[in-house]
Structure formats: structure tokens, C-alpha cells
């Protein structure tokens, strides 16, 4: 078990690189009022800014990111969910006034969860997926560890206050990064309005509005002395949250050009949550850009092959490799290619031959495997004789021929001797 846990931790560290350029390269880091914050590039997971990234804080309704992605992965959006008394008993905070016996689709409930931030919808989803809130919470915690959120512990599916219900800026960014890879999740959280149609218990439809004002609001904030709208161009999700204990919390995804960023701000106050997020996103987009360092199947080098049907093989990159770099820093990237001087056949197409690793100021940005671009069979023995001769190794061929000649002479002499003895 300890070995499996160690492997899990190493895998997480590889997939979620914590190398921070900001600490080493920039003095103009944003002043964030929230108690915990982080900014990462979505594809690579590279950290561009952090403030108390691993401090456990209350996540409030940003919890629903995990609830939502599990519902999408484990449920059928067309399922009909029947509301029971258990679902609506003791629900505090935001809700959509569900009634006992009411029937809604799972899709309606997920939209109510992620857009309307409905606490009763979260409980309905949990019971529908797992049969009980407790079992669903176990799934939440298992998934958190699976994706790398190791300092997170969930107690409920909606984020209502509990001293044991905690997460971190780093972990919420990790969960958000995972969730945003799901196309259904992305399509839901980019919307700030959703309408639940009338049901068997409600004659009128219900209109839901997101509390994430970055998606739509013309209300103003003071950003470094400039009065601007809260709405931020390029924001496409994902979830806000608030309780008295957690204060204002916000997890945000935004894209500009080829770069997509995810920011997290926890325990901020009032409109500062939006000011903090503007500062983080501006810092990321102004100072960094996603840069292609390697493309899939890009030629790297040739490697000599021994005892093969070919004398050499072309080695290529296994996949694309991008990095989120400080602007104008591409020429400062160093690379290290690790390849053997020769290999012995047979070689399979796609076989890992070596690796190419990239560095910035001595820190590793990651690596890509170098693979063979074709298969090479081992050459048969009789063909190797011809090949060696053609390659100038005539002396080896002569030795082989001499040995064969001596074997034939020996066989003939033995045959003649046997023949003579038969006449005696």
C-alpha cells in the first residue's frame, strides 16, 4: 500500500508541475488580498503565481466542481431523478425549492448545481449517483486523491460549513483543471443563465443565474485606481462560493489566444474577489504565453542498428510538448537529448529509445520520450554473411567459408573411410 501511495504521489508531481517562474523572474507580482491564491496554465499545470497555495481553507460552493464532474462522469444526463423528503430536509443557503415527489432530469440538477449553486440539487445528485450522501462523499474524496488534491477533505457535496470540510488553492486548481478537460462540464460552466422547465410539481419554469459576475456583470470594481466592469473578457467558468466562514471564494477559467489560465482565490472580501481575479489573470496573460517546443513525430536523430535489416533508425518525438513561458524567453530554453550510440535489432515501431528534456534557468520543464519511427527486424544468419562482406568485412566471410569448407572435407573423408571399411 505504501508503495502504491508513493507511486501515486510521484505521478501527481509529474503531471502537475509546481515550478513557479514568477518567484524567479518577475518583481511585478500582483498584490492579492485573498488568504489563499494560485494561478496556473491549464494544459501544462505550470504554476505562474501562488500565495499560501497549500493552506487548508473552507472552499464553500467551489466544492460543487467535484460534485458536478462526478455526476457527469458517473450519471446519465437524461436520467429522471425523483426528489425525496431526505433530499430537502435541513437544506440551508441557496436552493431551487425542490418538492417531494418532483421529477427532474439529472442534466437540470447539474445545471442547477453549477450555475444556480443549488445546495438541494447537490444532495439530490449525491443520492441519485451513490444511494446516499455518505457514499457519494467517499467518491469525492477518492477522486480528489486520484487527481492530486491531497490536502482536500470533503464532508458534503455542496460546501456548507463544516470544520472538517477543507481544501486549498492548489487542490481546487487541480480539481478545476481536471474538470475542465470534460467537454460537458465546460459547456455548462461557461453559461450564466439556465432555465429549468416546468415539472410535475411546478407549473412555471425556474430561471437560474450564476453568481460568478466575471461572466456577465457591468458592475464596477477598482483595479489599481481604474474603475472597470467586473466582467472579464475570455472568462468561461467555473464556480464561485461564499459562506460566513469561507468568505468569498472563486475558481476561474479564462483563455486568450492559445493560452488558458485557471485562477483560484480563497477567503477574500466583497468585490475584492473579482479584483484579485482580474489581477491574477492580467498578470498571467501580460507576462506569459504558451509556447510550442516540440511537435509529435519531429525528427530528433538517427541511431545505429546492429544485426538489423537496416543500419540505422530515425528517432522522433512521441508527442507534442508545450510550455507556458515568460514572454520572449523561448531562446533561453536549453534541451538535453539522451540517446544510445547504437542498438541491436529487433526494434519495434514506437519503441522508446531515449528522451529529450527541456530546462529554463536550470529547472526542468519536463521531457518527452524519443521513439523509433519504424520497425527493424533482426537479419538472418546467412544474410548477415553477405551483409558483412558488402560492408567490407571480407575477412569474416572468408573465415566462415573456410570453416564450412573444412566441415565439408571432414564429412567427405569420413564417408570415404566408411565406404572402404565396408569392403574389408
GROMACS .gro file of N, CA and C in nm, residues 50-133:
model
  252
   50UNK      N    1   0.150   3.207  -0.681
   50UNK     CA    2   0.088   3.137  -0.568
   50UNK      C    3   0.104   3.219  -0.440
   51UNK      N    4   0.003   3.209  -0.356
   51UNK     CA    5   0.003   3.269  -0.222
   51UNK      C    6  -0.064   3.170  -0.128
   52UNK      N    7   0.010   3.120  -0.033
   52UNK     CA    8  -0.041   3.018   0.059
   52UNK      C    9  -0.115   2.907  -0.017
   53UNK      N   10  -0.052   2.849  -0.120
   53UNK     CA   11  -0.125   2.756  -0.206
   53UNK      C   12  -0.169   2.628  -0.137
   54UNK      N   13  -0.099   2.589  -0.029
   54UNK     CA   14  -0.132   2.463   0.038
   54UNK      C   15  -0.195   2.482   0.175
   55UNK      N   16  -0.239   2.605   0.204
   55UNK     CA   17  -0.307   2.631   0.331
   55UNK      C   18  -0.451   2.583   0.322
   56UNK      N   19  -0.491   2.498   0.417
   56UNK     CA   20  -0.628   2.447   0.416
   56UNK      C   21  -0.726   2.557   0.458
   57UNK      N   22  -0.825   2.580   0.372
   57UNK     CA   23  -0.929   2.679   0.395
   57UNK      C   24  -1.063   2.618   0.358
   58UNK      N   25  -1.169   2.688   0.393
   58UNK     CA   26  -1.303   2.638   0.359
   58UNK      C   27  -1.333   2.673   0.213
   59UNK      N   28  -1.375   2.575   0.132
   59UNK     CA   29  -1.397   2.600  -0.010
   59UNK      C   30  -1.537   2.650  -0.046
   60UNK      N   31  -1.632   2.644   0.050
   60UNK     CA   32  -1.771   2.684   0.022
   60UNK      C   33  -1.821   2.611  -0.103
   61UNK      N   34  -1.893   2.683  -0.191
   61UNK     CA   35  -1.958   2.617  -0.305
   61UNK      C   36  -1.865   2.581  -0.420
   62UNK      N   37  -1.737   2.618  -0.410
   62UNK     CA   38  -1.644   2.566  -0.510
   62UNK      C   39  -1.632   2.414  -0.498
   63UNK      N   40  -1.679   2.359  -0.386
   63UNK     CA   41  -1.693   2.214  -0.368
   63UNK      C   42  -1.771   2.152  -0.483
   64UNK      N   43  -1.866   2.226  -0.536
   64UNK     CA   44  -1.958   2.172  -0.636
   64UNK      C   45  -1.890   2.141  -0.769
   65UNK      N   46  -1.766   2.189  -0.787
   65UNK     CA   47  -1.689   2.148  -0.905
   65UNK      C   48  -1.671   1.996  -0.902
   66UNK      N   49  -1.633   1.943  -0.786
   66UNK     CA   50  -1.615   1.798  -0.774
   66UNK      C   51  -1.748   1.725  -0.786
   67UNK      N   52  -1.851   1.777  -0.721
   67UNK     CA   53  -1.983   1.713  -0.731
   67UNK      C   54  -2.029   1.708  -0.876
   68UNK      N   55  -2.010   1.817  -0.948
   68UNK     CA   56  -2.055   1.824  -1.086
   68UNK      C   57  -1.981   1.730  -1.178
   69UNK      N   58  -1.848   1.723  -1.167
   69UNK     CA   59  -1.773   1.637  -1.260
   69UNK      C   60  -1.802   1.490  -1.232
   70UNK      N   61  -1.822   1.453  -1.105
   70UNK     CA   62  -1.858   1.315  -1.075
   70UNK      C   63  -1.996   1.281  -1.130
   71UNK      N   64  -2.091   1.373  -1.119
   71UNK     CA   65  -2.226   1.350  -1.173
   71UNK      C   66  -2.221   1.328  -1.324
   72UNK      N   67  -2.138   1.407  -1.392
   72UNK     CA   68  -2.126   1.395  -1.537
   72UNK      C   69  -2.060   1.264  -1.576
   73UNK      N   70  -1.956   1.226  -1.503
   73UNK     CA   71  -1.882   1.104  -1.536
   73UNK      C   72  -1.959   0.976  -1.502
   74UNK      N   73  -2.032   0.979  -1.392
   74UNK     CA   74  -2.095   0.856  -1.342
   74UNK      C   75  -2.243   0.844  -1.375
   75UNK      N   76  -2.307   0.954  -1.413
   75UNK     CA   77  -2.450   0.951  -1.438
   75UNK      C   78  -2.486   0.965  -1.585
   76UNK      N   79  -2.613   0.948  -1.614
   76UNK     CA   80  -2.669   0.971  -1.747
   76UNK      C   81  -2.750   1.100  -1.739
   77UNK      N   82  -2.714   1.200  -1.817
   77UNK     CA   83  -2.779   1.330  -1.807
   77UNK      C   84  -2.928   1.323  -1.837
   78UNK      N   85  -2.972   1.218  -1.905
   78UNK     CA   86  -3.115   1.204  -1.936
   78UNK      C   87  -3.192   1.129  -1.827
   79UNK      N   88  -3.123   1.083  -1.724
   79UNK     CA   89  -3.190   1.014  -1.613
   79UNK      C   90  -3.295   1.105  -1.549
   80UNK      N   91  -3.404   1.044  -1.505
   80UNK     CA   92  -3.504   1.116  -1.427
   80UNK      C   93  -3.475   1.094  -1.279
   81UNK      N   94  -3.468   1.203  -1.205
   81UNK     CA   95  -3.440   1.196  -1.061
   81UNK      C   96  -3.565   1.237  -0.986
   82UNK      N   97  -3.611   1.152  -0.894
   82UNK     CA   98  -3.729   1.181  -0.814
   82UNK      C   99  -3.685   1.233  -0.677
   83UNK      N  100  -3.737   1.347  -0.639
   83UNK     CA  101  -3.697   1.413  -0.514
   83UNK      C  102  -3.769   1.349  -0.396
   84UNK      N  103  -3.691   1.320  -0.291
   84UNK     CA  104  -3.747   1.260  -0.170
   84UNK      C  105  -3.738   1.360  -0.053
   85UNK      N  106  -3.806   1.328   0.054
   85UNK     CA  107  -3.800   1.414   0.174
   85UNK      C  108  -3.657   1.428   0.224
   86UNK      N  109  -3.581   1.320   0.215
   86UNK     CA  110  -3.443   1.320   0.264
   86UNK      C  111  -3.360   1.428   0.194
   87UNK      N  112  -3.389   1.452   0.066
   87UNK     CA  113  -3.309   1.547  -0.012
   87UNK      C  114  -3.328   1.690   0.037
   88UNK      N  115  -3.448   1.725   0.075
   88UNK     CA  116  -3.477   1.866   0.105
   88UNK      C  117  -3.480   1.898   0.254
   89UNK      N  118  -3.463   1.796   0.339
   89UNK     CA  119  -3.464   1.821   0.484
   89UNK      C  120  -3.335   1.889   0.527
   90UNK      N  121  -3.347   1.998   0.598
   90UNK     CA  122  -3.233   2.064   0.658
   90UNK      C  123  -3.140   2.135   0.562
   91UNK      N  124  -3.187   2.165   0.440
   91UNK     CA  125  -3.103   2.234   0.342
   91UNK      C  126  -3.098   2.383   0.374
   92UNK      N  127  -2.978   2.437   0.389
   92UNK     CA  128  -2.958   2.580   0.412
   92UNK      C  129  -2.902   2.645   0.286
   93UNK      N  130  -2.906   2.776   0.284
   93UNK     CA  131  -2.844   2.850   0.176
   93UNK      C  132  -2.921   2.843   0.046
   94UNK      N  133  -2.851   2.860  -0.065
   94UNK     CA  134  -2.913   2.867  -0.197
   94UNK      C  135  -2.978   2.734  -0.234
   95UNK      N  136  -3.099   2.742  -0.288
   95UNK     CA  137  -3.169   2.620  -0.329
   95UNK      C  138  -3.265   2.654  -0.443
   96UNK      N  139  -3.326   2.552  -0.504
   96UNK     CA  140  -3.422   2.575  -0.614
   96UNK      C  141  -3.561   2.527  -0.576
   97UNK      N  142  -3.588   2.520  -0.446
   97UNK     CA  143  -3.722   2.490  -0.395
   97UNK      C  144  -3.777   2.359  -0.451
   98UNK      N  145  -3.699   2.254  -0.436
   98UNK     CA  146  -3.746   2.122  -0.480
   98UNK      C  147  -3.857   2.073  -0.390
   99UNK      N  148  -3.951   2.001  -0.447
   99UNK     CA  149  -4.065   1.945  -0.372
   99UNK      C  150  -4.056   1.793  -0.368
  100UNK      N  151  -4.103   1.732  -0.258
  100UNK     CA  152  -4.108   1.585  -0.253
  100UNK      C  153  -4.191   1.529  -0.369
  101UNK      N  154  -4.137   1.429  -0.436
  101UNK     CA  155  -4.207   1.369  -0.549
  101UNK      C  156  -4.182   1.439  -0.682
  102UNK      N  157  -4.112   1.550  -0.680
  102UNK     CA  158  -4.085   1.623  -0.804
  102UNK      C  159  -3.983   1.545  -0.887
  103UNK      N  160  -4.002   1.549  -1.019
  103UNK     CA  161  -3.915   1.478  -1.110
  103UNK      C  162  -3.841   1.577  -1.200
  104UNK      N  163  -3.709   1.566  -1.202
  104UNK     CA  164  -3.624   1.648  -1.288
  104UNK      C  165  -3.520   1.558  -1.354
  105UNK      N  166  -3.463   1.605  -1.463
  105UNK     CA  167  -3.354   1.529  -1.524
  105UNK      C  168  -3.225   1.556  -1.448
  106UNK      N  169  -3.133   1.463  -1.458
  106UNK     CA  170  -3.002   1.484  -1.397
  106UNK      C  171  -2.935   1.605  -1.459
  107UNK      N  172  -2.957   1.629  -1.587
  107UNK     CA  173  -2.900   1.746  -1.655
  107UNK      C  174  -2.949   1.875  -1.590
  108UNK      N  175  -3.079   1.883  -1.559
  108UNK     CA  176  -3.133   2.002  -1.492
  108UNK      C  177  -3.067   2.023  -1.356
  109UNK      N  178  -3.047   1.914  -1.283
  109UNK     CA  179  -2.989   1.925  -1.150
  109UNK      C  180  -2.842   1.968  -1.156
  110UNK      N  181  -2.769   1.918  -1.255
  110UNK     CA  182  -2.628   1.958  -1.268
  110UNK      C  183  -2.617   2.105  -1.303
  111UNK      N  184  -2.704   2.154  -1.391
  111UNK     CA  185  -2.706   2.296  -1.423
  111UNK      C  186  -2.745   2.379  -1.303
  112UNK      N  187  -2.842   2.329  -1.225
  112UNK     CA  188  -2.881   2.399  -1.102
  112UNK      C  189  -2.765   2.403  -1.003
  113UNK      N  190  -2.685   2.297  -1.002
  113UNK     CA  191  -2.569   2.286  -0.914
  113UNK      C  192  -2.459   2.385  -0.953
  114UNK      N  193  -2.421   2.385  -1.081
  114UNK     CA  194  -2.304   2.459  -1.126
  114UNK      C  195  -2.334   2.604  -1.164
  115UNK      N  196  -2.456   2.632  -1.206
  115UNK     CA  197  -2.494   2.770  -1.241
  115UNK      C  198  -2.570   2.836  -1.127
  116UNK      N  199  -2.674   2.769  -1.078
  116UNK     CA  200  -2.754   2.826  -0.970
  116UNK      C  201  -2.697   2.800  -0.831
  117UNK      N  202  -2.593   2.715  -0.822
  117UNK     CA  203  -2.528   2.681  -0.694
  117UNK      C  204  -2.627   2.628  -0.591
  118UNK      N  205  -2.721   2.544  -0.637
  118UNK     CA  206  -2.828   2.495  -0.551
  118UNK      C  207  -2.779   2.383  -0.459
  119UNK      N  208  -2.793   2.405  -0.329
  119UNK     CA  209  -2.749   2.306  -0.232
  119UNK      C  210  -2.838   2.182  -0.231
  120UNK      N  211  -2.968   2.201  -0.255
  120UNK     CA  212  -3.057   2.085  -0.260
  120UNK      C  213  -3.030   2.000  -0.384
  121UNK      N  214  -2.992   2.063  -0.495
  121UNK     CA  215  -2.956   1.988  -0.616
  121UNK      C  216  -2.833   1.901  -0.590
  122UNK      N  217  -2.737   1.953  -0.511
  122UNK     CA  218  -2.617   1.876  -0.480
  122UNK      C  219  -2.652   1.748  -0.404
  123UNK      N  220  -2.742   1.758  -0.307
  123UNK     CA  221  -2.783   1.640  -0.230
  123UNK      C  222  -2.860   1.543  -0.319
  124UNK      N  223  -2.947   1.595  -0.406
  124UNK     CA  224  -3.023   1.509  -0.497
  124UNK      C  225  -2.929   1.431  -0.589
  125UNK      N  226  -2.826   1.498  -0.639
  125UNK     CA  227  -2.727   1.433  -0.726
  125UNK      C  228  -2.653   1.325  -0.648
  126UNK      N  229  -2.609   1.356  -0.527
  126UNK     CA  230  -2.533   1.261  -0.447
  126UNK      C  231  -2.611   1.132  -0.423
  127UNK      N  232  -2.737   1.147  -0.384
  127UNK     CA  233  -2.820   1.030  -0.355
  127UNK      C  234  -2.851   0.953  -0.483
  128UNK      N  235  -2.873   1.024  -0.593
  128UNK     CA  236  -2.902   0.957  -0.719
  128UNK      C  237  -2.782   0.875  -0.767
  129UNK      N  238  -2.662   0.930  -0.754
  129UNK     CA  239  -2.543   0.861  -0.804
  129UNK      C  240  -2.500   0.747  -0.714
  130UNK      N  241  -2.503   0.768  -0.581
  130UNK     CA  242  -2.443   0.671  -0.490
  130UNK      C  243  -2.540   0.605  -0.394
  131UNK      N  244  -2.663   0.654  -0.386
  131UNK     CA  245  -2.759   0.595  -0.293
  131UNK      C  246  -2.764   0.665  -0.159
  132UNK      N  247  -2.657   0.738  -0.125
  132UNK     CA  248  -2.654   0.815  -0.001
  132UNK      C  249  -2.549   0.923  -0.014
  133UNK      N  250  -2.565   1.027   0.067
  133UNK     CA  251  -2.467   1.136   0.068
  133UNK      C  252  -2.331   1.084   0.115
   0.00000   0.00000   0.00000
